CSV table of N, CA and C in Angstrom, one decimal:
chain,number,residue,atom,x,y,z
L,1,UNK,N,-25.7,-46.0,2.7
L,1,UNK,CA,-26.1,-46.5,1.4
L,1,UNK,C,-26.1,-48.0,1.4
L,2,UNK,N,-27.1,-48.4,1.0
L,2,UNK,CA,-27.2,-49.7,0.3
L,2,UNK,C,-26.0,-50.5,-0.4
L,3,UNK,N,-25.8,-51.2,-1.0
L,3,UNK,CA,-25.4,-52.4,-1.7
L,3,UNK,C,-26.2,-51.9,-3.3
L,4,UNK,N,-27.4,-52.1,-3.5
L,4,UNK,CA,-27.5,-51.5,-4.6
L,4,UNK,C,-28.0,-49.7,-5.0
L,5,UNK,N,-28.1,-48.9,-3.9
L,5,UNK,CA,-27.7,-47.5,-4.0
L,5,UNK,C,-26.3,-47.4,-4.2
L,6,UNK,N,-25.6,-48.4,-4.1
L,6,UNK,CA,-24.0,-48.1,-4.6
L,6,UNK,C,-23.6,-47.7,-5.9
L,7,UNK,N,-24.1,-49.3,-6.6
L,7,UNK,CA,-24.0,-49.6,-7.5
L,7,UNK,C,-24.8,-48.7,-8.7
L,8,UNK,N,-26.3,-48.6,-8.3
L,8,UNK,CA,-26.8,-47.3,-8.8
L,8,UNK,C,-25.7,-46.3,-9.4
L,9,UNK,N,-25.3,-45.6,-8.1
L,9,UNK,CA,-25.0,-44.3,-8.2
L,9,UNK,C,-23.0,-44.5,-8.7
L,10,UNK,N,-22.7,-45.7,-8.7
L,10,UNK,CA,-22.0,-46.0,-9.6
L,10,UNK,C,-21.9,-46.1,-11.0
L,11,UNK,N,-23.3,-46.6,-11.4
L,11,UNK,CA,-23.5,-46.7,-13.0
L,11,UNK,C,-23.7,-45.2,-13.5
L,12,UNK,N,-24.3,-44.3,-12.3
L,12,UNK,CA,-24.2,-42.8,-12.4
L,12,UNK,C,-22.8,-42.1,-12.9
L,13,UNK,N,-22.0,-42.3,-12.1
L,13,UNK,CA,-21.0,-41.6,-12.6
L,13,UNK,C,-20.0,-42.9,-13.4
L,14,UNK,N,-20.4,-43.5,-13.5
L,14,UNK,CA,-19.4,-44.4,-15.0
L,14,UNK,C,-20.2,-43.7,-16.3
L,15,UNK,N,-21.3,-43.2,-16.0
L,15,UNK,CA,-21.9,-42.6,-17.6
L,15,UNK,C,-21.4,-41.7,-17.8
L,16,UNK,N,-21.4,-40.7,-16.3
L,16,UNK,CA,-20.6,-39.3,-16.8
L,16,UNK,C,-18.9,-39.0,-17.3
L,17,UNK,N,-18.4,-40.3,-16.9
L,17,UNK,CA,-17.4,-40.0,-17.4
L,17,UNK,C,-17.2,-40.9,-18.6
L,18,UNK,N,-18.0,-41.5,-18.9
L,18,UNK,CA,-18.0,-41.6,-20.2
L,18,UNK,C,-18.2,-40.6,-20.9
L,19,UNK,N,-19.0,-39.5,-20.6
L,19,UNK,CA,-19.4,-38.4,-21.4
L,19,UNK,C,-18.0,-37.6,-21.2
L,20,UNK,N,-17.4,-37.4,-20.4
L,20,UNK,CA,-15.8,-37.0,-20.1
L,20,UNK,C,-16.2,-36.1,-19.1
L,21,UNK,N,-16.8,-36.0,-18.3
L,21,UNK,CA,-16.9,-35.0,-17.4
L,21,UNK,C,-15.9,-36.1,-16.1
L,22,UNK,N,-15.1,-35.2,-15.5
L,22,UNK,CA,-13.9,-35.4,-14.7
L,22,UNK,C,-14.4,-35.0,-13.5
L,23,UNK,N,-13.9,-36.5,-12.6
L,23,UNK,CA,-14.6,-36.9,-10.8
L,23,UNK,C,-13.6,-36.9,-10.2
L,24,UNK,N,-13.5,-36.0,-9.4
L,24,UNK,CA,-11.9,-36.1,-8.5
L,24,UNK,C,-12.5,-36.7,-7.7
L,25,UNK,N,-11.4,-37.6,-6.8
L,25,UNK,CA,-11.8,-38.7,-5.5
L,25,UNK,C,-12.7,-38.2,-4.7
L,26,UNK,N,-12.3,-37.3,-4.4
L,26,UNK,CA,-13.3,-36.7,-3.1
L,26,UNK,C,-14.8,-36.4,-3.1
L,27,UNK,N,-15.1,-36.2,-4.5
L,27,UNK,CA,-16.6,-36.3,-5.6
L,27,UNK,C,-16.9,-37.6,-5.1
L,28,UNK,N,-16.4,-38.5,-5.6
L,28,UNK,CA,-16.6,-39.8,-5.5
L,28,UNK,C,-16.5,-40.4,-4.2
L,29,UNK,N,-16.1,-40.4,-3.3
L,29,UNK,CA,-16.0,-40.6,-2.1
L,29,UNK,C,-17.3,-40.2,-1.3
L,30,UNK,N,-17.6,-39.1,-1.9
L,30,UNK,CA,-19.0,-38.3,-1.2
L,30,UNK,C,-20.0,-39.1,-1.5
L,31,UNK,N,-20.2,-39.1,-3.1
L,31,UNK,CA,-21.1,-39.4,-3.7
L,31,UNK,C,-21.3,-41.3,-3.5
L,32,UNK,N,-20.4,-41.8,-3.4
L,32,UNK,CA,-20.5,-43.7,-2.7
L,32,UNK,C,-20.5,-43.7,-1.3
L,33,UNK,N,-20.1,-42.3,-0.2
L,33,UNK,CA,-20.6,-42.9,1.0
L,33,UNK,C,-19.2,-44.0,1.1
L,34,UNK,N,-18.0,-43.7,0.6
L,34,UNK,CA,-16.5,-44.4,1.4
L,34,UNK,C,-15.9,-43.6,1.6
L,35,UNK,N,-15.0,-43.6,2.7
L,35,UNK,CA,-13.7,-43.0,2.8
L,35,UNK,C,-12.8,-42.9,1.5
L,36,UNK,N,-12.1,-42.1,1.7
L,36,UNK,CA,-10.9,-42.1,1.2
L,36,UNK,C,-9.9,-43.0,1.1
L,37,UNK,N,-9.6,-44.4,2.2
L,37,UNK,CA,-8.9,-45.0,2.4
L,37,UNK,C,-9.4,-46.0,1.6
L,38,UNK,N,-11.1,-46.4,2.1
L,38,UNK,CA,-11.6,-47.0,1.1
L,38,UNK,C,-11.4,-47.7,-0.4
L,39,UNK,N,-11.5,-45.7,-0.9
L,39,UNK,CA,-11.0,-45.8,-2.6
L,39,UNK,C,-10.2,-46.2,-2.4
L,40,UNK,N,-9.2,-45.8,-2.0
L,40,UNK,CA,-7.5,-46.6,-2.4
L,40,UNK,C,-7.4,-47.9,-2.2
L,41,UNK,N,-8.2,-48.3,-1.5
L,41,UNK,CA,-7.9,-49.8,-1.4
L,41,UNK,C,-8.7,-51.0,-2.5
L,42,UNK,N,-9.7,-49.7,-2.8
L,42,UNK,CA,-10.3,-50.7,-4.1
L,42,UNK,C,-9.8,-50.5,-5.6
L,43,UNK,N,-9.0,-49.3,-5.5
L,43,UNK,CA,-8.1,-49.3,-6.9
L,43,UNK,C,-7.0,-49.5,-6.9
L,44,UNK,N,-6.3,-50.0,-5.5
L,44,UNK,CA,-5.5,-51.1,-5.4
L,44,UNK,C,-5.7,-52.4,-5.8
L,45,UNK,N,-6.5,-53.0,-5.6
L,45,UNK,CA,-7.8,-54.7,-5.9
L,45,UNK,C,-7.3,-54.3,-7.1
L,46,UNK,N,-8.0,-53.3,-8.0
L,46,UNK,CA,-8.6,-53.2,-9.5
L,46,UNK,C,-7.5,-53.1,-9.9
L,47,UNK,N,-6.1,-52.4,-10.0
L,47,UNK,CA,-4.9,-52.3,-10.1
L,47,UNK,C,-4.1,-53.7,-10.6
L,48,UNK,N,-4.0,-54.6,-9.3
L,48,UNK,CA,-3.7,-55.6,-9.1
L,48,UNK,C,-4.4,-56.6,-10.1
L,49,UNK,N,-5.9,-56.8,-10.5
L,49,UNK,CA,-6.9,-57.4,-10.9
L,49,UNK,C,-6.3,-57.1,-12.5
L,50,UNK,N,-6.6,-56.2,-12.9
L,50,UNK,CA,-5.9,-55.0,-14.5
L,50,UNK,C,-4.6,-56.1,-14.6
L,51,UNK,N,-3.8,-56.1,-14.0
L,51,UNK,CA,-2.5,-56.0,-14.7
L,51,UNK,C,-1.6,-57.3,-13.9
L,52,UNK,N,-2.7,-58.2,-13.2
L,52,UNK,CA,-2.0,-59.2,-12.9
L,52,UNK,C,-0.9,-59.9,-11.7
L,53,UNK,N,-0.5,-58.4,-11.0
L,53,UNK,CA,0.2,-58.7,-10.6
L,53,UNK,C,-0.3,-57.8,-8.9
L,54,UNK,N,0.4,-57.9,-8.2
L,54,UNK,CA,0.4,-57.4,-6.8
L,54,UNK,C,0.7,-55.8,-7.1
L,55,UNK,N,-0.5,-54.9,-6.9
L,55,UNK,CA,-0.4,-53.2,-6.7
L,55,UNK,C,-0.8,-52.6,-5.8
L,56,UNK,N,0.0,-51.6,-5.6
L,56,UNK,CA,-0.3,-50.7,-3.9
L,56,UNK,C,0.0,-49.1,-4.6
L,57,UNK,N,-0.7,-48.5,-3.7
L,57,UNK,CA,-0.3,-47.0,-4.0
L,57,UNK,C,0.4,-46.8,-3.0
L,58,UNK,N,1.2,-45.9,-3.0
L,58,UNK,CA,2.1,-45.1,-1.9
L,58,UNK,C,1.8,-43.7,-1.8
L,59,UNK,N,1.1,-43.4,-0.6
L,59,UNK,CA,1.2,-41.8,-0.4
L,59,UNK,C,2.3,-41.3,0.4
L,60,UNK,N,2.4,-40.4,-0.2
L,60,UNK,CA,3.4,-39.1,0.3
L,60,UNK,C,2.7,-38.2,0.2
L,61,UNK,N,2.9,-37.2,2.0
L,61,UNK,CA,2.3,-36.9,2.2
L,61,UNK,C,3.1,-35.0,2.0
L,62,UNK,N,2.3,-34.2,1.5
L,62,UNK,CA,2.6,-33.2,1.6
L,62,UNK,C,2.9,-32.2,2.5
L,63,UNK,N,4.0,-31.8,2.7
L,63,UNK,CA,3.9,-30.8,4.0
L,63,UNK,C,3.7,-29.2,3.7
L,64,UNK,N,3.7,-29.0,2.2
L,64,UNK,CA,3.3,-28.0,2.1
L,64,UNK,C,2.4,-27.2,2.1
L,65,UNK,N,1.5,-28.0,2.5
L,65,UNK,CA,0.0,-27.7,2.4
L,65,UNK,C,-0.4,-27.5,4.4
């Protein structure tokens, strides 16, 4: 994908969850053409950006699975 097939298909699902229909990452991941690591790293940015200060997510990883 493009640069603006991103953003496209971004404004795509910012409408649907406006409507409240619920996008688990992996939806979203598919549907933008990023990894997974990706996302995390850009709602880390956005995290950080929001509230000012330095944010990171921490995974733990499940062994139950």
């Amino acid at each position: 994908m493009n640069d603006d097939e991103i953003m496209a298909e971004a404004a795509k699902i910012a409408e649907e969850r406006a409507q409240g229909k619920i996008i688990l990452i992996d939806e979203l991941c598919v549907r933008l053409g990023i990894t997974l690591e990706t996302a995390l790293a850009l709602a880390t940015d956005e995290a950080s950006r929001i509230h000012g200060r330095p944010m990171r997510i921490e995974v733990i990883l499940d062994h139950l699975q």
